[in-house]
Each structure stands twice: as structure tokens, then as C-alpha cells.
Amino acid sequence: MRIFIAGATGAVGKRLVPLLTKAGHSVTATTTRRAKVEGLRSMGADAVVADLLDKDRITSAVMAARPDVVVHQASGLASMRSLKHFDDEFRTTNRLRTEGTETLIAAARLAGASRFVAQSYTGWPNERAGGRLKTEADRLDPNPPKNMTKTLNAIRKLEEMVTSSSDLVGAVLRYGSFYGQGTSLAPGGELFEAVRRRSLPIVGKGCGVWSWIHIDDVAHATKCAIEQDVSGVFNIVDDEPAEVSIWLPYLAEAIGAKPPFHVPEWIGRIAVGESGVSMMTKIRGSSNAKVKCVLGWKPIYPSWREGFQGLANAK
Ligand SMILES: NC(=O)c1ccc[n+]([C@@H]2O[C@H](COP(=O)([O-])OP(=O)(O)OC[C@H]3O[C@@H](n4cnc5c(N)ncnc54)[C@H](OP(=O)(O)O)[C@@H]3O)[C@@H](O)[C@H]2O)c1
């Protein structure tokens, strides 16, 4: 199969590209930086330097690759520093999710591709009411914190564009929160180091429910979606959604850090803003029943409990 991946050098891309080339697929992979071309070639891909926000450049790159499947994995999250100014931190990612997706879908059509697979996110976008676990059939949050509104709108737009196309079979992969090599929850990563420094406290009762996913499971699930002719939205998460009050102390112990502090919500609001407090106290987790049934995918790490144990050695 011929596969075009926009944004192939990140946490996901570095895991995904070798899986695809080893399986015999012909992969064309993009980076915006010349310095990363060799890395893509060493994973067996044809490398292209192209910015997804440069419509002409990306369109000609997709057309030259003549792919069967186009995959959108471009995001601007690597330098994310704080949850407080959420929409500001996501500004580039939101453009990549809206303008970028529009450009890539149009290019896929012109190039004669039949399928499209895009990265989305699950966790905080779930409605923060009712049960602790949501499926793809449940509605997204109708009333998100104000500073997450633009980001949620960009997610909605991406998902609508990908799944409403009549001439492309579109799959949206709503990844849970990443951990493992190359993500912010690995040694040197933002989240990992905050837990190690004891600077990520449990806010309020820590009732926010998180759905985690190991980066290797992200890559395997994505390969599965690329290889099958499926459309729709799929949660890519592990089997054990868990409250912050449960996973955060466990994580601290697993990486040899002291237990997290507890702070009341009003202090949390000053430190991490409305969005951060919501993620610590209100968000809901996500079910993976649909992807298991439709794609036949199963996580290698069914629970973050096993996955977190290996984190101290991940790079
Ligand atoms: N789902 C989640 O858990 C979540 C949520 C928030 C944050 N994070 C963190 O954010 C990261 C997400 O991993 P990821 O693989 O999705 O992202 P990533 O590691 O940041 O990689 C992003 C990819 O997008 C490409 N890219 C960036 N700007 C581009 C542009 N204008 N045009 C085309 N491509 C562009 C990058 O390529 P070049 O740099 O080579 O151009 C790179 O290949 C992890 O560190 C994760 O921990 C994850």
C-alpha cells in the first residue's frame, strides 16, 4: 500500500513509520526541517520537506506520492508548556487541524487516494457530566472551559471534515493521553519532570478521569486503521481509565519521586487556570470497546499500571 504521512517525525511518527515500512508498505513522510530528512530515510521512508500550512507545497507533495492512504499526524504540541493558556498553546495545532486537514483532504482527492486517517484527541473533550466513561457516540463537551473552546472547535471541525467526505473513507483516531518514549511523559519530558520535581499536585479531590495510551499502542492502532477500510471515529485508549487521585501517586512511586502534594481548587486555579483545574477534577475517561470490536485492535499495555513501571527507563 502507498501511504503519505504528514508530520512523521514526532512521537507518533517515529513509532509508526518503521512499523509500516517493515510491513512492506511504501511510505512518503514529511518534515518541515531538512535536518530530519535522514532520520526519515533511515526508517525506510521517502522523505519530503513540506509545511502542512503551505497549500501548494503539500498538494504537489501528495500528488507526487500518489498514495492510497493519506495520514495526518502533524501537530504543534512538542513545545507545550502550560495548561493555563490552553487555546494559546494549541494555536498552531488548531491551524494544522483545521486549515491543514482541509488542504490535506483536497490534496488526497486530487491524488486519487481512497482513504484518510487523522489524529484527534479524547479525554478533556468529553462532556463533563454523567458517567465517568464516554463512548464515541456520546456528545463532546457542549460547555468547555472558556480557554479550551477554540481547541475543541478545531477538533470538531477536523472530525467533521474527515468523516463527512463522500469520496474518501475517513477514520478519526482519538488518541488518549500519551506516555512512553518521545512523549511528555518520558524522562526529559515536561510532564515526567514535573512529577519527578513534585511540582504536579493533585488539585481538589483529583476526580478527573484520564484515559492513557502507550505510544507503542498508538502506533499499532494507527497501523491497524491505515490497513483497514474503516470509517468513523475511534477512541485509542487503554482498558483502565483512572482518576488523577489514583494514577498520579502511582506514577510518582513508579518513577521514584515523592508523592504529589495536594492543593485546593482555588490555588490550582491560580497555577493551572480553569482548564488545568478541569483536567484535574472534572474530565471524563473514554471507552475503547468500539476500536476493539471494529478494528480488532488490542493494547499491548492494557493498563497504564504496567506501562508506567517501564517509564523510568524510556528515553
Ligand atoms: N494526545 C496526547 O496525549 C497529547 C496531548 C497534548 C500534548 N501531547 C504531547 O505532544 C506530543 C504529541 O505527539 P505527536 O507525535 O502528535 O506530536 P509531535 O511529537 O510534536 O510531532 C508533531 C509532528 O508534526 C510535525 N509538524 C509540526 N508542524 C508542522 C507543520 N506546520 N507542517 C507539517 N508538519 C508539522 C512535526 O514535524 P517536524 O518538526 O519534523 O516538521 C512532527 O512530525 C507528545 O510529546 C505528547 O506527549 C500529547
XYZ file of C-alpha atoms and ligand atoms in Angstrom:
363
model
C 0.000 0.000 0.000
C 1.230 3.556 -0.737
C 0.945 5.780 2.334
C 1.557 9.530 2.718
C 2.131 10.754 6.300
C 2.063 14.465 7.084
C 4.049 15.028 10.292
C 6.060 11.814 10.519
C 8.967 12.803 12.778
C 7.117 13.202 16.092
C 6.337 10.880 18.964
C 3.793 9.014 16.836
C 5.667 9.151 13.532
C 8.903 7.700 14.901
C 6.991 4.627 16.082
C 4.604 4.373 13.146
C 6.879 4.759 10.116
C 9.141 1.740 10.906
C 6.069 -0.446 11.574
C 4.665 0.437 8.161
C 7.871 0.087 6.144
C 8.706 -3.240 7.856
C 5.248 -4.476 6.857
C 6.150 -3.766 3.213
C 4.245 -0.529 2.702
C 5.682 2.267 0.612
C 5.741 5.351 2.849
C 6.234 9.000 1.916
C 6.782 11.012 5.098
C 7.021 14.759 5.706
C 9.028 17.008 7.962
C 9.319 20.790 7.940
C 13.037 20.520 8.696
C 15.786 19.443 6.334
C 17.818 18.156 9.286
C 15.214 15.421 9.867
C 15.250 14.018 6.331
C 17.970 11.454 7.057
C 16.065 10.176 10.089
C 13.004 9.516 7.928
C 15.098 7.767 5.273
C 16.735 5.568 7.881
C 13.241 4.335 8.812
C 12.723 3.287 5.194
C 10.527 6.193 4.084
C 10.798 8.607 1.170
C 11.269 11.955 2.883
C 9.678 15.223 1.767
C 10.282 18.663 3.287
C 6.863 20.333 3.376
C 4.841 22.539 5.680
C 1.203 21.485 6.000
C 0.227 25.156 6.124
C 1.831 25.684 2.696
C -1.034 24.568 0.471
C 0.804 24.453 -2.855
C 3.825 22.630 -1.490
C 1.827 19.980 0.339
C -0.552 19.465 -2.579
C 2.276 18.800 -5.013
C 3.983 16.505 -2.480
C 0.831 14.400 -2.048
C 0.215 14.288 -5.794
C 3.781 13.170 -6.483
C 3.442 10.362 -3.915
C 0.167 9.016 -5.438
C -0.887 7.457 -2.118
C -3.722 5.030 -1.421
C -3.999 6.426 2.115
C -3.185 9.891 3.475
C -2.405 10.160 7.198
C -2.471 13.404 9.221
C -0.135 13.315 12.251
C 1.054 16.930 12.258
C 0.734 18.880 15.498
C 2.488 21.722 17.239
C 2.392 20.298 20.754
C 6.042 19.472 21.321
C 6.759 22.811 22.966
C 3.614 22.898 25.109
C 4.470 24.466 28.473
C 1.339 25.161 30.451
C -2.273 24.126 30.704
C -3.212 27.606 31.827
C -3.310 29.332 28.433
C -4.705 26.336 26.635
C -6.044 27.825 23.392
C -2.871 29.918 23.014
C -0.674 26.822 23.382
C -2.802 24.999 20.804
C -2.878 27.853 18.268
C -0.597 26.161 15.711
C -2.081 22.728 16.354
C -5.550 24.150 15.783
C -4.476 25.594 12.438
C -2.951 22.240 11.491
C -6.229 20.550 12.488
C -8.439 22.932 10.507
C -6.564 24.522 7.544
C -4.120 21.611 7.467
C -6.837 18.974 7.300
C -8.729 20.875 4.623
C -5.589 21.137 2.488
C -4.660 17.504 3.005
C -8.146 16.188 2.162
C -8.232 18.269 -1.019
C -4.760 17.012 -1.961
C -5.750 13.398 -1.215
C -8.690 13.744 -3.603
C -6.560 15.270 -6.365
C -4.013 12.482 -5.939
C -6.714 9.786 -6.205
C -6.310 8.452 -2.663
C -9.223 6.417 -1.359
C -8.698 6.768 2.377
C -7.779 9.337 5.020
C -6.694 8.786 8.655
C -6.307 11.676 11.090
C -5.099 12.226 14.638
C -7.622 13.611 17.137
C -7.801 13.537 20.922
C -10.031 12.100 23.636
C -10.193 12.941 27.313
C -10.901 16.551 28.145
C -13.167 16.996 25.044
C -15.719 14.566 26.573
C -18.811 16.072 28.173
C -18.031 16.681 31.862
C -21.374 15.350 33.129
C -22.889 11.908 33.715
C -20.860 8.688 33.928
C -17.059 8.563 34.256
C -16.615 6.786 30.903
C -17.707 8.011 27.454
C -18.003 6.327 24.062
C -17.675 7.800 20.571
C -21.485 8.046 20.474
C -21.552 10.420 23.444
C -21.504 14.124 22.696
C -18.449 16.311 23.099
C -18.489 18.900 25.862
C -21.178 21.479 24.991
C -19.750 23.840 27.594
C -15.945 23.549 27.830
C -13.811 25.926 29.920
C -13.611 29.218 28.025
C -9.915 28.903 27.223
C -10.425 25.435 25.643
C -13.240 26.488 23.311
C -11.139 27.218 20.220
C -9.268 23.955 20.610
C -12.473 21.936 20.970
C -13.916 23.699 17.911
C -10.819 22.753 15.902
C -11.252 19.111 16.967
C -14.919 19.189 15.957
C -14.034 20.698 12.582
C -11.303 18.146 11.873
C -13.565 15.249 12.809
C -16.420 16.547 10.715
C -14.248 17.103 7.643
C -12.683 13.643 7.847
C -15.878 11.682 8.440
C -18.240 13.579 6.123
C -16.338 13.150 2.896
C -18.326 11.150 0.338
C -15.385 10.129 -1.855
C -12.804 9.329 0.852
C -13.169 6.710 3.565
C -12.198 8.712 6.643
C -11.086 7.438 10.046
C -10.510 9.739 13.031
C -8.284 8.337 15.765
C -8.990 9.996 19.090
C -5.825 9.221 20.995
C -5.852 9.299 24.787
C -3.040 10.930 26.731
C 0.334 9.686 25.538
C 3.103 8.197 27.624
C 6.363 6.477 26.704
C 9.381 7.249 24.564
C 9.332 10.636 22.829
C 6.266 11.954 24.691
C 5.998 14.464 27.506
C 5.642 11.522 29.916
C 9.147 10.077 29.464
C 12.437 11.139 31.084
C 13.203 14.707 29.989
C 9.558 15.327 29.025
C 7.524 18.168 30.539
C 5.040 16.034 32.480
C 7.565 13.412 33.630
C 9.936 16.030 35.020
C 7.094 17.895 36.756
C 6.121 14.698 38.603
C 9.778 13.972 39.408
C 10.205 17.540 40.803
C 6.964 17.124 42.761
C 5.544 20.175 41.029
C 2.391 18.489 39.699
C -0.028 18.445 42.648
C -3.388 16.729 42.967
C -5.925 19.550 42.690
C -9.058 19.280 44.844
C -10.110 15.637 45.154
C -8.358 14.695 41.895
C -11.610 13.305 40.451
C -10.722 13.998 36.794
C -10.685 10.685 34.884
C -7.821 10.216 32.398
C -7.515 7.688 29.612
C -3.883 6.856 28.890
C -2.247 5.164 25.929
C 1.318 3.927 25.491
C 2.984 5.389 22.400
C 3.674 1.875 21.026
C -0.046 1.148 21.243
C -0.755 4.411 19.401
C 1.484 3.262 16.557
C -0.020 -0.236 16.369
C -3.600 1.056 16.441
C -2.796 3.588 13.737
C -1.239 0.906 11.522
C -4.394 -1.151 12.036
C -6.601 1.758 10.948
C -4.389 2.512 7.931
C -4.576 -1.092 6.730
C -8.334 -1.481 7.078
C -11.110 0.089 5.075
C -12.920 1.622 8.024
C -14.600 4.957 8.539
C -15.731 6.765 11.663
C -14.350 7.957 14.973
C -12.360 5.625 17.257
C -11.068 6.122 20.793
C -7.499 4.794 21.038
C -7.060 4.371 24.793
C -6.121 1.642 27.241
C -8.519 -0.510 29.275
C -8.265 1.362 32.568
C -9.442 4.958 32.743
C -8.421 6.301 36.142
C -8.881 9.297 38.417
C -5.917 11.657 38.910
C -6.033 10.753 42.620
C -5.188 7.170 41.616
C -2.758 7.405 38.696
C -0.666 10.375 39.859
C 0.572 8.882 43.197
C 1.154 5.566 41.389
C 3.185 7.329 38.692
C 5.262 9.212 41.258
C 6.127 5.969 43.021
C 6.875 4.156 39.744
C 9.465 6.762 38.720
C 10.999 7.072 42.192
C 9.541 10.505 43.028
C 7.998 11.622 46.303
C 4.167 11.518 46.490
C 2.403 14.513 44.916
C 1.219 17.420 47.080
C -2.483 18.188 47.415
C -3.773 21.719 46.766
C -7.311 23.139 46.955
C -9.056 24.143 43.748
C -8.628 27.868 44.320
C -4.846 27.505 44.420
C -4.963 25.164 41.424
C -6.864 27.832 39.502
C -4.055 30.337 40.072
C -1.394 27.839 38.982
C -3.010 25.996 36.059
C -6.111 28.060 35.248
C -9.645 26.877 34.614
C -8.517 24.328 32.011
C -5.944 22.756 34.331
C -8.405 22.536 37.234
C -10.975 20.959 34.932
C -8.473 18.318 33.822
C -7.609 17.558 37.429
C -11.147 17.461 38.795
C -13.860 17.148 36.141
C -12.906 15.425 32.919
C -14.251 12.008 31.918
C -12.486 8.944 30.549
C -13.062 7.104 27.282
C -14.054 3.583 26.260
C -12.056 1.514 23.750
C -14.863 -1.021 23.120
C -15.539 0.234 19.572
C -11.982 0.043 18.260
C -11.554 -3.445 19.733
C -14.732 -4.634 18.061
C -14.408 -2.891 14.667
C -10.630 -2.924 14.097
C -9.811 -5.986 16.198
C -7.057 -3.977 17.944
C -5.945 -4.742 21.489
C -3.431 -2.726 23.525
C -0.027 -4.231 24.329
C -0.281 -2.248 27.578
C -3.906 -2.775 28.708
C -3.258 -0.661 31.779
C -1.073 2.375 32.487
C -0.107 0.477 35.669
C 2.223 -1.829 33.721
C 3.243 0.885 31.285
C 4.251 3.411 33.967
C 6.557 0.807 35.556
C 8.799 0.900 32.461
C 8.817 4.700 32.206
C 11.916 5.465 34.222
C 13.956 3.670 31.532
C 12.175 5.177 28.479
C 14.082 7.909 26.677
N -2.615 13.050 22.733
C -1.860 13.487 23.722
O -1.555 12.840 24.667
C -1.204 14.829 23.768
C -1.835 15.999 24.149
C -1.026 17.140 24.374
C 0.354 17.063 24.192
N 0.911 15.884 23.821
C 2.344 15.791 23.614
O 2.576 16.289 22.305
C 3.314 15.379 21.561
C 2.330 14.719 20.588
O 2.972 13.761 19.820
P 2.856 13.876 18.261
O 3.660 12.829 17.591
O 1.417 14.011 17.918
O 3.489 15.294 18.042
P 4.991 15.724 17.982
O 5.886 14.744 18.601
O 5.029 17.141 18.449
O 5.192 15.704 16.390
C 4.483 16.579 15.589
C 4.738 16.283 14.142
O 4.090 17.304 13.405
C 5.024 17.866 12.517
N 4.719 19.263 12.267
C 4.751 20.299 13.134
N 4.406 21.440 12.495
C 4.135 21.087 11.205
C 3.720 21.799 10.054
N 3.498 23.118 10.091
N 3.563 21.130 8.915
C 3.780 19.792 8.851
N 4.168 19.058 9.898
C 4.339 19.705 11.061
C 6.383 17.683 13.152
O 7.342 17.631 12.106
P 8.705 18.454 12.014
O 9.017 19.030 13.361
O 9.688 17.433 11.570
O 8.422 19.457 10.991
C 6.203 16.310 13.782
O 6.459 15.310 12.825
C 3.909 14.400 22.550
O 5.086 14.925 23.087
C 2.824 14.342 23.601
O 3.274 13.922 24.872
C 0.145 14.799 23.573
